[in-house]
Coordinates of C-alpha atoms in Angstrom, one line a residue:
Chain X
M1 CA 18.1 -34.5 49.8
L2 CA 18.2 -30.8 50.7
A3 CA 22.0 -31.3 51.4
V4 CA 22.4 -32.6 47.8
A5 CA 20.5 -29.6 46.5
L6 CA 22.7 -27.2 48.6
A7 CA 25.8 -28.9 47.3
E8 CA 24.6 -28.2 43.7
A9 CA 24.0 -24.6 44.8
R10 CA 27.5 -24.3 46.2
K11 CA 28.9 -25.8 43.0
G12 CA 27.0 -23.1 41.0
H13 CA 28.4 -20.4 43.2
D14 CA 32.0 -21.7 42.7
E15 CA 31.3 -21.6 38.9
G16 CA 30.3 -17.9 39.2
G17 CA 26.6 -18.8 38.8
V18 CA 23.3 -18.2 40.6
P19 CA 23.6 -20.4 43.6
I20 CA 20.3 -22.3 43.6
G21 CA 20.2 -26.1 43.5
A22 CA 17.5 -28.7 43.4
V23 CA 16.9 -32.5 43.5
L24 CA 14.0 -34.4 42.0
A25 CA 13.6 -37.4 44.3
V26 CA 11.4 -40.4 43.3
D27 CA 10.8 -43.2 45.8
G28 CA 13.5 -41.7 48.1
R29 CA 16.2 -41.7 45.4
V30 CA 17.8 -38.9 43.4
A31 CA 16.2 -39.1 39.9
G32 CA 18.0 -35.9 38.9
S33 CA 19.9 -33.1 40.5
G34 CA 20.6 -29.7 39.0
R35 CA 21.5 -26.1 39.5
N36 CA 20.8 -22.7 37.9
R37 CA 22.8 -22.4 34.6
R38 CA 22.2 -18.8 33.6
V39 CA 25.8 -17.8 33.9
Q40 CA 27.5 -21.1 33.0
E41 CA 25.4 -21.9 29.9
G42 CA 23.7 -18.6 29.2
S43 CA 20.4 -20.3 29.9
V44 CA 17.2 -18.5 30.8
I45 CA 15.2 -21.6 31.5
R46 CA 17.6 -23.7 33.5
H47 CA 16.8 -22.8 37.1
G48 CA 17.6 -25.3 39.8
E49 CA 14.3 -27.1 39.5
T50 CA 14.0 -27.2 35.7
D51 CA 17.6 -28.3 35.5
A52 CA 16.9 -31.2 37.9
L53 CA 13.9 -32.2 35.8
E54 CA 15.9 -32.0 32.6
R55 CA 18.7 -34.1 34.1
A56 CA 16.3 -36.7 35.3
G57 CA 15.2 -37.2 31.7
R58 CA 12.0 -38.5 30.4
L59 CA 10.1 -40.3 33.2
R60 CA 6.8 -42.0 33.3
A61 CA 3.9 -39.8 34.4
D62 CA 3.4 -42.0 37.6
A63 CA 7.0 -41.4 38.7
Y64 CA 6.5 -37.6 38.8
R65 CA 3.3 -38.2 40.8
R66 CA 5.3 -40.0 43.5
A67 CA 8.1 -37.4 43.5
T68 CA 9.3 -34.7 45.8
M69 CA 11.2 -31.6 44.5
Y70 CA 13.8 -30.3 46.9
T71 CA 15.1 -26.8 46.2
T72 CA 17.3 -24.4 48.1
L73 CA 15.1 -21.4 47.2
S74 CA 11.3 -20.8 46.9
P75 CA 10.3 -21.8 43.3
C76 CA 9.6 -19.0 40.8
D77 CA 6.5 -19.0 38.5
M78 CA 8.3 -21.1 35.8
C79 CA 9.6 -23.7 38.2
A80 CA 6.2 -23.9 40.0
G81 CA 4.6 -24.3 36.6
A82 CA 6.9 -27.1 35.7
M83 CA 6.0 -28.9 38.9
L84 CA 2.3 -28.4 38.2
L85 CA 2.7 -29.7 34.6
Y86 CA 4.1 -33.0 35.8
G87 CA 1.9 -33.3 38.8
I88 CA 4.7 -33.3 41.4
P89 CA 2.8 -33.4 44.7
R90 CA 5.4 -32.1 47.2
V91 CA 8.1 -29.5 47.3
V92 CA 10.6 -29.0 50.1
V93 CA 12.0 -25.4 50.1
G94 CA 15.3 -24.5 51.7
E95 CA 14.3 -20.9 52.4
H96 CA 12.0 -18.2 51.2
R97 CA 13.4 -15.1 53.0
T98 CA 15.6 -13.9 50.1
F99 CA 12.9 -14.6 47.5
L100 CA 9.3 -15.7 47.9
G101 CA 8.1 -17.6 44.8
A102 CA 4.8 -19.1 43.7
E103 CA 4.1 -21.0 46.9
D104 CA 0.5 -19.8 47.1
L105 CA -0.2 -21.0 43.6
L106 CA 1.3 -24.4 44.4
R107 CA -0.8 -24.8 47.6
A108 CA -3.9 -23.6 45.7
R109 CA -3.3 -26.4 43.2
G110 CA -2.9 -29.0 45.9
V111 CA 0.9 -29.2 46.2
E112 CA 2.3 -29.7 49.7
V113 CA 4.9 -27.0 50.3
V114 CA 7.3 -27.5 53.2
V115 CA 9.6 -24.6 54.1
V116 CA 12.7 -25.6 56.0
D117 CA 14.0 -22.1 56.6
D118 CA 17.6 -23.3 56.4
E119 CA 20.3 -20.8 57.4
E120 CA 22.9 -22.2 55.0
C121 CA 20.6 -21.8 52.0
R122 CA 19.7 -18.3 53.1
A123 CA 23.3 -17.2 53.7
L124 CA 24.4 -18.4 50.3
M125 CA 21.7 -16.6 48.4
A126 CA 22.1 -13.4 50.5
R127 CA 25.8 -13.4 49.7
F128 CA 25.2 -13.9 46.0
I129 CA 22.5 -11.1 45.9
D130 CA 25.0 -8.8 47.5
E131 CA 27.8 -9.9 45.1
R132 CA 25.8 -9.9 41.9
P133 CA 22.5 -8.0 42.2
D134 CA 22.5 -7.5 38.4
V135 CA 22.5 -11.2 37.6
W136 CA 20.1 -12.0 40.4
H137 CA 17.6 -9.4 39.1
E138 CA 18.0 -10.7 35.6
D139 CA 17.3 -14.3 36.8
I140 CA 13.9 -13.2 38.3
G141 CA 13.0 -11.0 35.3
E142 CA 13.4 -7.7 37.2
P143 CA 15.0 -4.5 35.9
Chain W
M1 CA 4.8 -14.3 13.6
L2 CA 2.3 -17.2 14.0
A3 CA 3.3 -18.5 10.6
V4 CA 7.0 -18.7 11.8
A5 CA 5.8 -20.6 14.9
L6 CA 3.8 -22.9 12.7
A7 CA 6.8 -23.5 10.5
E8 CA 8.7 -24.5 13.7
A9 CA 5.9 -26.9 14.6
R10 CA 5.9 -28.5 11.2
K11 CA 9.7 -28.9 11.4
G12 CA 9.2 -30.6 14.7
H13 CA 6.6 -33.0 13.2
D14 CA 9.0 -33.8 10.4
E15 CA 11.6 -34.7 13.0
G16 CA 9.2 -37.1 14.7
G17 CA 8.6 -34.6 17.5
V18 CA 5.7 -33.0 19.3
P19 CA 4.5 -30.4 16.7
I20 CA 4.4 -27.2 18.8
G21 CA 6.3 -24.1 17.8
A22 CA 6.7 -20.6 19.3
V23 CA 8.2 -17.2 18.6
L24 CA 9.3 -14.6 21.1
A25 CA 8.9 -11.3 19.3
V26 CA 10.4 -8.1 20.7
D27 CA 9.6 -4.8 19.0
G28 CA 8.1 -6.7 16.0
R29 CA 11.2 -8.8 15.4
V30 CA 11.9 -12.4 16.1
A31 CA 14.1 -12.5 19.2
G32 CA 14.0 -16.3 19.3
S33 CA 11.9 -19.1 17.7
G34 CA 11.7 -22.6 19.0
R35 CA 9.8 -25.9 19.1
N36 CA 9.1 -28.8 21.4
R37 CA 12.3 -30.9 21.7
R38 CA 11.0 -33.9 23.8
V39 CA 11.7 -36.5 21.1
Q40 CA 14.6 -34.8 19.4
E41 CA 16.7 -34.1 22.5
G42 CA 15.0 -36.1 25.2
S43 CA 14.1 -32.8 26.8
V44 CA 11.3 -32.5 29.4
I45 CA 11.6 -28.7 29.7
R46 CA 11.9 -27.6 26.1
H47 CA 8.4 -26.9 25.0
G48 CA 7.8 -24.5 22.1
E49 CA 7.7 -21.4 24.3
T50 CA 10.6 -22.3 26.6
D51 CA 12.7 -23.3 23.6
A52 CA 12.0 -19.9 22.0
L53 CA 13.0 -18.2 25.2
E54 CA 16.2 -20.2 25.5
R55 CA 17.1 -19.5 21.9
A56 CA 16.5 -15.8 22.4
G57 CA 19.2 -15.9 25.0
R58 CA 19.8 -13.6 28.0
L59 CA 17.7 -10.4 27.4
R60 CA 17.3 -7.3 29.4
A61 CA 14.2 -7.3 31.7
D62 CA 12.7 -4.4 29.7
A63 CA 12.9 -6.4 26.4
Y64 CA 10.6 -9.2 27.8
R65 CA 8.2 -6.5 29.0
R66 CA 7.8 -5.3 25.4
A67 CA 7.5 -8.8 24.0
T68 CA 4.8 -11.0 22.6
M69 CA 4.9 -14.8 22.7
Y70 CA 3.4 -16.5 19.7
T71 CA 2.6 -20.2 20.2
T72 CA 0.8 -22.7 18.0
L73 CA -0.9 -24.2 21.1
S74 CA -2.3 -22.9 24.4
P75 CA 0.6 -22.7 26.9
C76 CA 0.9 -25.3 29.6
D77 CA 1.5 -24.4 33.3
M78 CA 5.3 -24.4 32.8
C79 CA 5.3 -22.2 29.7
A80 CA 2.7 -19.9 31.3
G81 CA 5.0 -19.7 34.4
A82 CA 8.0 -18.8 32.2
M83 CA 6.1 -15.9 30.7
L84 CA 5.0 -14.7 34.1
L85 CA 8.6 -15.0 35.4
Y86 CA 9.8 -12.6 32.7
G87 CA 6.8 -10.4 32.7
I88 CA 5.8 -11.0 29.0
P89 CA 2.6 -9.0 28.7
R90 CA 1.0 -10.7 25.7
V91 CA 0.6 -14.1 24.2
V92 CA -1.0 -15.1 20.8
V93 CA -2.3 -18.6 20.8
G94 CA -2.8 -20.6 17.6
E95 CA -5.5 -22.8 19.0
H96 CA -6.8 -24.2 22.3
R97 CA -9.2 -26.9 21.1
T98 CA -6.8 -29.8 21.3
F99 CA -5.3 -28.6 24.7
L100 CA -6.5 -25.8 26.9
G101 CA -3.5 -24.6 29.0
A102 CA -3.1 -22.0 31.7
E103 CA -4.9 -19.1 30.0
D104 CA -7.0 -18.3 33.0
L105 CA -3.9 -17.9 35.2
L106 CA -2.2 -15.7 32.6
R107 CA -5.3 -13.5 32.4
A108 CA -5.6 -13.3 36.2
R109 CA -2.0 -12.1 36.3
G110 CA -2.7 -9.4 33.7
V111 CA -1.4 -11.0 30.5
E112 CA -3.3 -10.4 27.3
V113 CA -4.3 -13.7 25.8
V114 CA -5.3 -13.7 22.1
V115 CA -6.7 -16.9 20.7
V116 CA -6.6 -17.1 16.9
D117 CA -8.3 -20.5 16.5
D118 CA -6.1 -21.3 13.5
E119 CA -7.2 -24.4 11.6
E120 CA -3.7 -25.4 10.5
C121 CA -2.4 -25.3 14.1
R122 CA -5.4 -27.4 15.2
A123 CA -5.1 -30.0 12.4
L124 CA -1.4 -30.5 13.0
M125 CA -1.9 -31.2 16.7
A126 CA -4.9 -33.4 16.1
R127 CA -2.9 -35.5 13.6
F128 CA 0.0 -35.9 16.1
I129 CA -2.3 -36.8 19.0
D130 CA -3.8 -39.4 16.8
E131 CA -0.4 -40.7 15.6
R132 CA 1.4 -40.6 19.0
P133 CA -1.0 -40.4 21.9
D134 CA 1.7 -41.9 24.2
V135 CA 4.2 -39.1 23.5
W136 CA 1.5 -36.4 23.7
H137 CA 0.3 -37.6 27.1
E138 CA 3.9 -37.8 28.3
D139 CA 4.4 -34.2 27.2
I140 CA 1.5 -32.9 29.4
G141 CA 2.4 -35.2 32.3
E142 CA -0.6 -37.5 31.9
P143 CA -0.6 -41.3 32.3

């Protein structure tokens, strides 16, 4: 599943976008996959995880509660909040070296957080941050 | 500004949607107003606040840091997270009797939370929860 998320991230990079991808998996299947759409659609709320949720569409509450979110990068406050809203119990994080998100909040609320520390995820983000620091800082709300 | 948010909520109700509206105000002007789009667009991430953020478009980091979010209903974990991501320092909440969101988290992170306890906001939500409990529970991730 993380490979699918990474493929989304690479596609985002090819489009000139922020290279973060995610997959919402339910019962071992892809319910929705997505990627950050800031550049492509001028979106400020479509991060990898929220785009995956949106593309999965309206699901029953119990589906979210059996789901795992796979994301190439540590989830920000908004994406962590989206997972808490729907009661997603588990998140697999590609890496958290280039950006450390709200992992402590997720753990405090009972979410299992697994950090893979994947070198491909890290290298892709590091490259983008080097290429477009302006867009990256905008994406995490920093001046 | 809360009246603009309430007008959005009423429009949402007229459309058959979840009647929650919001306004992102920057320097005393409406940067974006929005409403919950679950029913209208099949969206699981467009709550009042996130829709207002999306409709405001890509703003500079410093604009968010001078902003106030006005919302007819106490913000859920996702919407609170979106405000934290962008460093919005203040939120004005129409009411929190029908749903108490992540106000404690916002306060703990330094956000000023003002609760108006507006009767019109409360009555509109109470009516909707009575009319469509299924859609309401779906919107907050509950079975």
